[in-house]
Amino acid sequence: MNTAVFARWVGEIDRTVRAEKERLTRLDAAIGDADHGANLERGFRAVTQALADDEPATPGALLRLVGSTLIRKVGGASGPLYGTAFLEAGKALGETPQVSVTELTRALEAGLAGIQRLGAAVEGDKTMVDALAPAIRALAGAAREGAGRREALDAAASAAVAGAEATIPMLARKGRASYLGPRSVGHEDPGAASAALMLTALCTAAAASDEPREG
Ligand code: ADP
Ligand code: MG
C-alpha cells in the first residue's frame, strides 16, 4: 500500500465520521458526554486540511501528520489516544514507500501499544481497545495464513465491528463511562464504535485502490 492508499483511508475516515456523527454522539450521550462524534468530526476535518496543505511523501509521514493534528485539535480522551496511535503507527512505518500487510500489522500494533501506554486500558475495559485488539489479531492471523491484502483487511474490519458490539454488555473501567459504574452496561462504547469505523474505512480504501495485491 502506497501513500495514496493511506490518503484515501484518511479521506474515508473523514467521510464516515461525518456520516456516522449522530450515531457516535448518541452512543456517547448514553455513557459519556455526547461529544465523541463532534470531537472526531473536528479532528478529521483538521486532518484533511493538514494533508491538503502538506502532501506527505510516505505512508509513515502521512500517519504522523494525522497523529499530531489529532493531538493538537481534539480535546477529550479520544484526541490524544487516537493521535498517539497514528503517530506511533507512522513512526513504526519509517519512510518506507510501500507498506505490506505484515508492516501494516506491526504499525497498528505499535499504535495500539501507544493507546495502552497512555490510557492503561486492557481488553474488557469497554474502550476502543476492545475493537482494535481483535482487529489487529485478525489481521496478523490472516497474513500468517497467507491471505491476500483485501481478505486480511476484511477480517480485521469484521473483527473490529464484532469487538465494538461485544462492548455492549461490558462494565466500563476506563474513561468517562467508568463514572457510571453498572449503568454503563447495555451500551456500545463510542470509541470502540469509531475504531470499527476506522478499520472499515481502511478496507474500503484498499478496495478502491487498483494496485496489485501485495502480501
Ligand atoms: P471524552 O470521554 O473525553 O468525552 P470522547 O468522547 O471523544 O472523549 O471519547 C470517548 C472514548 O474514548 C471512549 O468511548 C473510549 O473508547 C475511549 N477512552 C476513554 N478513556 C480511555 C482509556 N483510558 N483508554 C482507551 N480508550 C479510552
Ligand atoms: Mg465524550
Coordinates of C-alpha atoms in Angstrom, one line a residue, residues 2 47 49 55 109 128 137-139 156 199 202:
N2 CA 1.4 3.4 -1.0
V47 CA -6.5 16.3 9.3
Q49 CA -6.9 20.3 5.8
E55 CA 1.1 16.3 1.0
E109 CA 0.3 -3.0 16.9
M128 CA -11.6 1.5 21.7
R137 CA -5.1 -10.1 15.8
A138 CA -7.4 -11.0 12.9
L139 CA -5.1 -9.0 10.5
A156 CA -9.7 -7.0 10.5
L199 CA -10.9 -0.2 10.3
L202 CA -9.2 1.1 5.7

